[in-house]
JSON list of C-alpha atoms and ligand atoms in Angstrom, two decimals:
[
{"chain": "A", "resi": 12, "resn": "MET", "atom": "CA", "xyz": [37.98, 86.67, 69.75]},
{"chain": "A", "resi": 13, "resn": "ASP", "atom": "CA", "xyz": [37.72, 83.34, 67.99]},
{"chain": "A", "resi": 14, "resn": "CYS", "atom": "CA", "xyz": [40.21, 81.41, 70.10]},
{"chain": "A", "resi": 15, "resn": "LEU", "atom": "CA", "xyz": [40.00, 77.66, 70.74]},
{"chain": "A", "resi": 16, "resn": "PHE", "atom": "CA", "xyz": [41.65, 77.82, 74.18]},
{"chain": "A", "resi": 17, "resn": "CYS", "atom": "CA", "xyz": [39.51, 80.80, 75.29]},
{"chain": "A", "resi": 18, "resn": "LYS", "atom": "CA", "xyz": [36.50, 78.64, 74.38]},
{"chain": "A", "resi": 19, "resn": "ILE", "atom": "CA", "xyz": [37.94, 75.78, 76.45]},
{"chain": "A", "resi": 20, "resn": "VAL", "atom": "CA", "xyz": [38.39, 78.11, 79.45]},
{"chain": "A", "resi": 21, "resn": "SER", "atom": "CA", "xyz": [34.79, 79.38, 79.10]},
{"chain": "A", "resi": 22, "resn": "GLY", "atom": "CA", "xyz": [33.46, 75.81, 78.78]},
{"chain": "A", "resi": 23, "resn": "GLU", "atom": "CA", "xyz": [32.06, 76.41, 75.29]},
{"chain": "A", "resi": 24, "resn": "ILE", "atom": "CA", "xyz": [34.35, 73.61, 74.10]},
{"chain": "A", "resi": 25, "resn": "PRO", "atom": "CA", "xyz": [34.62, 70.66, 76.51]},
{"chain": "A", "resi": 26, "resn": "SER", "atom": "CA", "xyz": [37.96, 69.58, 77.95]},
{"chain": "A", "resi": 27, "resn": "ASN", "atom": "CA", "xyz": [39.34, 67.05, 80.38]},
{"chain": "A", "resi": 28, "resn": "LYS", "atom": "CA", "xyz": [40.46, 69.23, 83.28]},
{"chain": "A", "resi": 29, "resn": "VAL", "atom": "CA", "xyz": [43.48, 68.40, 85.43]},
{"chain": "A", "resi": 30, "resn": "TYR", "atom": "CA", "xyz": [43.87, 71.60, 87.45]},
{"chain": "A", "resi": 31, "resn": "GLU", "atom": "CA", "xyz": [42.47, 75.11, 87.63]},
{"chain": "A", "resi": 32, "resn": "ASP", "atom": "CA", "xyz": [42.81, 78.18, 89.77]},
{"chain": "A", "resi": 33, "resn": "GLU", "atom": "CA", "xyz": [41.83, 81.80, 89.23]},
{"chain": "A", "resi": 34, "resn": "MET", "atom": "CA", "xyz": [44.69, 82.41, 86.81]},
{"chain": "A", "resi": 35, "resn": "ILE", "atom": "CA", "xyz": [45.47, 79.17, 84.97]},
{"chain": "A", "resi": 36, "resn": "TYR", "atom": "CA", "xyz": [43.82, 76.07, 83.50]},
{"chain": "A", "resi": 37, "resn": "ALA", "atom": "CA", "xyz": [45.35, 72.66, 82.76]},
{"chain": "A", "resi": 38, "resn": "PHE", "atom": "CA", "xyz": [43.72, 69.94, 80.66]},
{"chain": "A", "resi": 39, "resn": "HIS", "atom": "CA", "xyz": [44.61, 66.80, 78.74]},
{"chain": "A", "resi": 40, "resn": "ASP", "atom": "CA", "xyz": [45.76, 67.30, 75.14]},
{"chain": "A", "resi": 41, "resn": "ILE", "atom": "CA", "xyz": [43.27, 65.81, 72.66]},
{"chain": "A", "resi": 42, "resn": "ASN", "atom": "CA", "xyz": [46.12, 64.25, 70.63]},
{"chain": "A", "resi": 43, "resn": "PRO", "atom": "CA", "xyz": [48.61, 63.02, 73.23]},
{"chain": "A", "resi": 44, "resn": "MET", "atom": "CA", "xyz": [52.27, 62.73, 72.23]},
{"chain": "A", "resi": 45, "resn": "ALA", "atom": "CA", "xyz": [53.16, 60.81, 75.41]},
{"chain": "A", "resi": 46, "resn": "PRO", "atom": "CA", "xyz": [51.25, 58.68, 77.96]},
{"chain": "A", "resi": 47, "resn": "VAL", "atom": "CA", "xyz": [50.63, 61.93, 79.87]},
{"chain": "A", "resi": 48, "resn": "HIS", "atom": "CA", "xyz": [50.23, 65.10, 77.77]},
{"chain": "A", "resi": 49, "resn": "ILE", "atom": "CA", "xyz": [48.71, 68.07, 79.53]},
{"chain": "A", "resi": 50, "resn": "LEU", "atom": "CA", "xyz": [48.32, 71.64, 78.26]},
{"chain": "A", "resi": 51, "resn": "ILE", "atom": "CA", "xyz": [48.65, 74.48, 80.75]},
{"chain": "A", "resi": 52, "resn": "ILE", "atom": "CA", "xyz": [47.31, 77.89, 79.77]},
{"chain": "A", "resi": 53, "resn": "PRO", "atom": "CA", "xyz": [46.57, 81.29, 81.28]},
{"chain": "A", "resi": 54, "resn": "LYS", "atom": "CA", "xyz": [42.80, 81.73, 81.57]},
{"chain": "A", "resi": 55, "resn": "GLU", "atom": "CA", "xyz": [43.04, 85.21, 80.12]},
{"chain": "A", "resi": 56, "resn": "HIS", "atom": "CA", "xyz": [44.21, 85.57, 76.53]},
{"chain": "A", "resi": 57, "resn": "ILE", "atom": "CA", "xyz": [47.23, 87.61, 77.60]},
{"chain": "A", "resi": 58, "resn": "ALA", "atom": "CA", "xyz": [49.52, 86.43, 74.81]},
{"chain": "A", "resi": 59, "resn": "SER", "atom": "CA", "xyz": [49.32, 84.58, 71.52]},
{"chain": "A", "resi": 60, "resn": "SER", "atom": "CA", "xyz": [52.82, 83.23, 71.99]},
{"chain": "A", "resi": 61, "resn": "MET", "atom": "CA", "xyz": [55.95, 83.57, 74.07]},
{"chain": "A", "resi": 62, "resn": "ASN", "atom": "CA", "xyz": [56.79, 86.64, 71.96]},
{"chain": "A", "resi": 63, "resn": "ASP", "atom": "CA", "xyz": [53.95, 88.57, 73.61]},
{"chain": "A", "resi": 64, "resn": "VAL", "atom": "CA", "xyz": [54.99, 87.99, 77.24]},
{"chain": "A", "resi": 65, "resn": "THR", "atom": "CA", "xyz": [55.80, 91.25, 79.04]},
{"chain": "A", "resi": 66, "resn": "GLY", "atom": "CA", "xyz": [56.49, 92.48, 82.54]},
{"chain": "A", "resi": 67, "resn": "GLU", "atom": "CA", "xyz": [52.85, 93.56, 82.71]},
{"chain": "A", "resi": 68, "resn": "ASN", "atom": "CA", "xyz": [51.28, 90.20, 81.80]},
{"chain": "A", "resi": 69, "resn": "SER", "atom": "CA", "xyz": [53.80, 87.65, 83.09]},
{"chain": "A", "resi": 70, "resn": "ALA", "atom": "CA", "xyz": [52.20, 86.98, 86.50]},
{"chain": "A", "resi": 71, "resn": "CYS", "atom": "CA", "xyz": [50.12, 84.12, 85.07]},
{"chain": "A", "resi": 72, "resn": "ILE", "atom": "CA", "xyz": [53.21, 82.69, 83.36]},
{"chain": "A", "resi": 73, "resn": "ALA", "atom": "CA", "xyz": [54.96, 82.71, 86.73]},
{"chain": "A", "resi": 74, "resn": "ARG", "atom": "CA", "xyz": [51.87, 81.00, 88.21]},
{"chain": "A", "resi": 75, "resn": "ILE", "atom": "CA", "xyz": [52.06, 78.29, 85.55]},
{"chain": "A", "resi": 76, "resn": "PHE", "atom": "CA", "xyz": [55.66, 77.54, 86.47]},
{"chain": "A", "resi": 77, "resn": "GLU", "atom": "CA", "xyz": [54.89, 77.63, 90.20]},
{"chain": "A", "resi": 78, "resn": "LYS", "atom": "CA", "xyz": [52.11, 75.06, 89.67]},
{"chain": "A", "resi": 79, "resn": "ILE", "atom": "CA", "xyz": [53.84, 72.70, 87.22]},
{"chain": "A", "resi": 80, "resn": "PRO", "atom": "CA", "xyz": [55.24, 70.46, 89.99]},
{"chain": "A", "resi": 81, "resn": "HIS", "atom": "CA", "xyz": [51.76, 70.20, 91.55]},
{"chain": "A", "resi": 82, "resn": "ILE", "atom": "CA", "xyz": [50.11, 69.43, 88.19]},
{"chain": "A", "resi": 83, "resn": "ALA", "atom": "CA", "xyz": [52.83, 66.86, 87.43]},
{"chain": "A", "resi": 84, "resn": "ALA", "atom": "CA", "xyz": [52.20, 65.24, 90.81]},
{"chain": "A", "resi": 85, "resn": "LEU", "atom": "CA", "xyz": [48.43, 65.16, 90.17]},
{"chain": "A", "resi": 86, "resn": "ALA", "atom": "CA", "xyz": [49.19, 63.36, 86.90]},
{"chain": "A", "resi": 87, "resn": "GLY", "atom": "CA", "xyz": [51.47, 60.85, 88.66]},
{"chain": "A", "resi": 88, "resn": "LEU", "atom": "CA", "xyz": [54.66, 61.97, 86.93]},
{"chain": "A", "resi": 89, "resn": "ALA", "atom": "CA", "xyz": [56.97, 60.75, 89.68]},
{"chain": "A", "resi": 90, "resn": "GLY", "atom": "CA", "xyz": [59.73, 59.84, 87.23]},
{"chain": "A", "resi": 91, "resn": "GLY", "atom": "CA", "xyz": [60.04, 63.33, 85.78]},
{"chain": "A", "resi": 92, "resn": "TYR", "atom": "CA", "xyz": [58.57, 65.27, 82.91]},
{"chain": "A", "resi": 93, "resn": "ARG", "atom": "CA", "xyz": [59.25, 67.71, 80.07]},
{"chain": "A", "resi": 94, "resn": "VAL", "atom": "CA", "xyz": [57.74, 71.17, 79.51]},
{"chain": "A", "resi": 95, "resn": "ILE", "atom": "CA", "xyz": [57.61, 72.59, 75.98]},
{"chain": "A", "resi": 96, "resn": "CYS", "atom": "CA", "xyz": [56.34, 75.90, 74.63]},
{"chain": "A", "resi": 97, "resn": "ASN", "atom": "CA", "xyz": [56.09, 76.08, 70.85]},
{"chain": "A", "resi": 98, "resn": "CYS", "atom": "CA", "xyz": [56.46, 79.59, 69.47]},
{"chain": "A", "resi": 99, "resn": "GLY", "atom": "CA", "xyz": [55.74, 80.42, 65.85]},
{"chain": "A", "resi": 100, "resn": "PRO", "atom": "CA", "xyz": [55.68, 78.44, 62.61]},
{"chain": "A", "resi": 101, "resn": "ASP", "atom": "CA", "xyz": [59.17, 76.91, 62.87]},
{"chain": "A", "resi": 102, "resn": "ALA", "atom": "CA", "xyz": [58.09, 75.32, 66.16]},
{"chain": "A", "resi": 103, "resn": "ASP", "atom": "CA", "xyz": [54.72, 74.23, 64.68]},
{"chain": "A", "resi": 104, "resn": "GLN", "atom": "CA", "xyz": [52.63, 76.36, 67.03]},
{"chain": "A", "resi": 105, "resn": "THR", "atom": "CA", "xyz": [49.03, 75.73, 65.94]},
{"chain": "A", "resi": 106, "resn": "VAL", "atom": "CA", "xyz": [46.98, 77.46, 68.66]},
{"chain": "A", "resi": 107, "resn": "LEU", "atom": "CA", "xyz": [47.69, 81.16, 69.17]},
{"chain": "A", "resi": 108, "resn": "HIS", "atom": "CA", "xyz": [46.90, 81.32, 72.90]},
{"chain": "A", "resi": 109, "resn": "ILE", "atom": "CA", "xyz": [50.13, 80.81, 74.82]},
{"chain": "A", "resi": 110, "resn": "HIS", "atom": "CA", "xyz": [50.35, 77.30, 76.28]},
{"chain": "A", "resi": 111, "resn": "PHE", "atom": "CA", "xyz": [52.84, 74.92, 77.81]},
{"chain": "A", "resi": 112, "resn": "HIS", "atom": "CA", "xyz": [52.92, 71.21, 77.04]},
{"chain": "A", "resi": 113, "resn": "LEU", "atom": "CA", "xyz": [53.62, 68.96, 80.05]},
{"chain": "A", "resi": 114, "resn": "LEU", "atom": "CA", "xyz": [54.78, 65.56, 78.84]},
{"chain": "A", "resi": 115, "resn": "GLY", "atom": "CA", "xyz": [55.69, 62.40, 80.71]},
{"chain": "A", "resi": 116, "resn": "GLY", "atom": "CA", "xyz": [54.68, 58.93, 81.78]},
{"chain": "A", "resi": 117, "resn": "LYS", "atom": "CA", "xyz": [57.55, 57.22, 79.96]},
{"chain": "A", "resi": 118, "resn": "LYS", "atom": "CA", "xyz": [61.24, 57.75, 79.28]},
{"chain": "A", "resi": 119, "resn": "LEU", "atom": "CA", "xyz": [61.02, 60.55, 76.73]},
{"chain": "A", "resi": 120, "resn": "SER", "atom": "CA", "xyz": [63.17, 60.80, 73.63]},
{"chain": "A", "resi": 121, "resn": "ALA", "atom": "CA", "xyz": [66.46, 62.65, 74.08]},
{"chain": "A", "resi": 122, "resn": "THR", "atom": "CA", "xyz": [65.80, 64.35, 70.73]},
{"chain": "A", "resi": 123, "resn": "LEU", "atom": "CA", "xyz": [64.19, 67.75, 71.05]},
{"chain": "A", "resi": 124, "resn": "GLY", "atom": "CA", "xyz": [64.29, 68.93, 67.51]},
{"chain": "B", "resi": 222, "resn": "AMP", "atom": "P1", "xyz": [50.79, 73.70, 69.57]},
{"chain": "B", "resi": 222, "resn": "AMP", "atom": "O1", "xyz": [51.08, 72.87, 68.35]},
{"chain": "B", "resi": 222, "resn": "AMP", "atom": "O2", "xyz": [51.99, 73.90, 70.46]},
{"chain": "B", "resi": 222, "resn": "AMP", "atom": "O3", "xyz": [50.09, 75.00, 69.23]},
{"chain": "B", "resi": 222, "resn": "AMP", "atom": "O4", "xyz": [49.80, 72.82, 70.46]},
{"chain": "B", "resi": 222, "resn": "AMP", "atom": "C1", "xyz": [48.42, 72.85, 70.34]},
{"chain": "B", "resi": 222, "resn": "AMP", "atom": "C2", "xyz": [47.92, 71.59, 71.00]},
{"chain": "B", "resi": 222, "resn": "AMP", "atom": "O5", "xyz": [46.53, 71.74, 71.22]},
{"chain": "B", "resi": 222, "resn": "AMP", "atom": "C3", "xyz": [48.13, 70.33, 70.18]},
{"chain": "B", "resi": 222, "resn": "AMP", "atom": "O6", "xyz": [48.96, 69.43, 70.91]},
{"chain": "B", "resi": 222, "resn": "AMP", "atom": "C4", "xyz": [46.71, 69.80, 69.99]},
{"chain": "B", "resi": 222, "resn": "AMP", "atom": "O7", "xyz": [46.63, 68.39, 70.05]},
{"chain": "B", "resi": 222, "resn": "AMP", "atom": "C5", "xyz": [45.97, 70.45, 71.14]},
{"chain": "B", "resi": 222, "resn": "AMP", "atom": "N1", "xyz": [44.54, 70.59, 70.95]},
{"chain": "B", "resi": 222, "resn": "AMP", "atom": "C6", "xyz": [43.89, 71.07, 69.85]},
{"chain": "B", "resi": 222, "resn": "AMP", "atom": "N2", "xyz": [42.56, 71.10, 70.07]},
{"chain": "B", "resi": 222, "resn": "AMP", "atom": "C7", "xyz": [42.36, 70.62, 71.33]},
{"chain": "B", "resi": 222, "resn": "AMP", "atom": "C8", "xyz": [41.19, 70.38, 72.13]},
{"chain": "B", "resi": 222, "resn": "AMP", "atom": "N3", "xyz": [39.95, 70.65, 71.70]},
{"chain": "B", "resi": 222, "resn": "AMP", "atom": "N4", "xyz": [41.37, 69.85, 73.38]},
{"chain": "B", "resi": 222, "resn": "AMP", "atom": "C9", "xyz": [42.61, 69.57, 73.83]},
{"chain": "B", "resi": 222, "resn": "AMP", "atom": "N5", "xyz": [43.74, 69.78, 73.13]},
{"chain": "B", "resi": 222, "resn": "AMP", "atom": "C10", "xyz": [43.62, 70.28, 71.89]},
{"chain": "B", "resi": 223, "resn": "ZN", "atom": "ZN1", "xyz": [42.61, 82.63, 73.75]}
]
């Protein structure tokens, strides 16, 4: 499958890693929207978007949420952070490998959309 984030997980495309375990991978976004902007993804291409999450494949999504506080702490986000998952064209999802944006490092805008 020709997937940018699968290529990042395999190392074919380089990335700036923040955290990894056997299920998930976190790396700095190439075009940061905040002082800290990290992407957190399942290593396996289990879902293109939130619409594909099922009871059978959601263990790595649970792992992502279990590890977000740890990843935020690694990134020094003591003041808090925001997690965003874009799903589909109205949300401007550009990479069809499910991912969560972890944003912080400043007081973020109160406007979400
Ligand atoms: P989304 O718009 O929610 O699909 O988010 C995709 C994100 O992937 C964007 O924030 C991009 O800046 C980011 N991105 C695209 N290519 C790379 C890359 N090679 N390394 C890191 N982040 C990337
Ligand atoms: Zn993929």
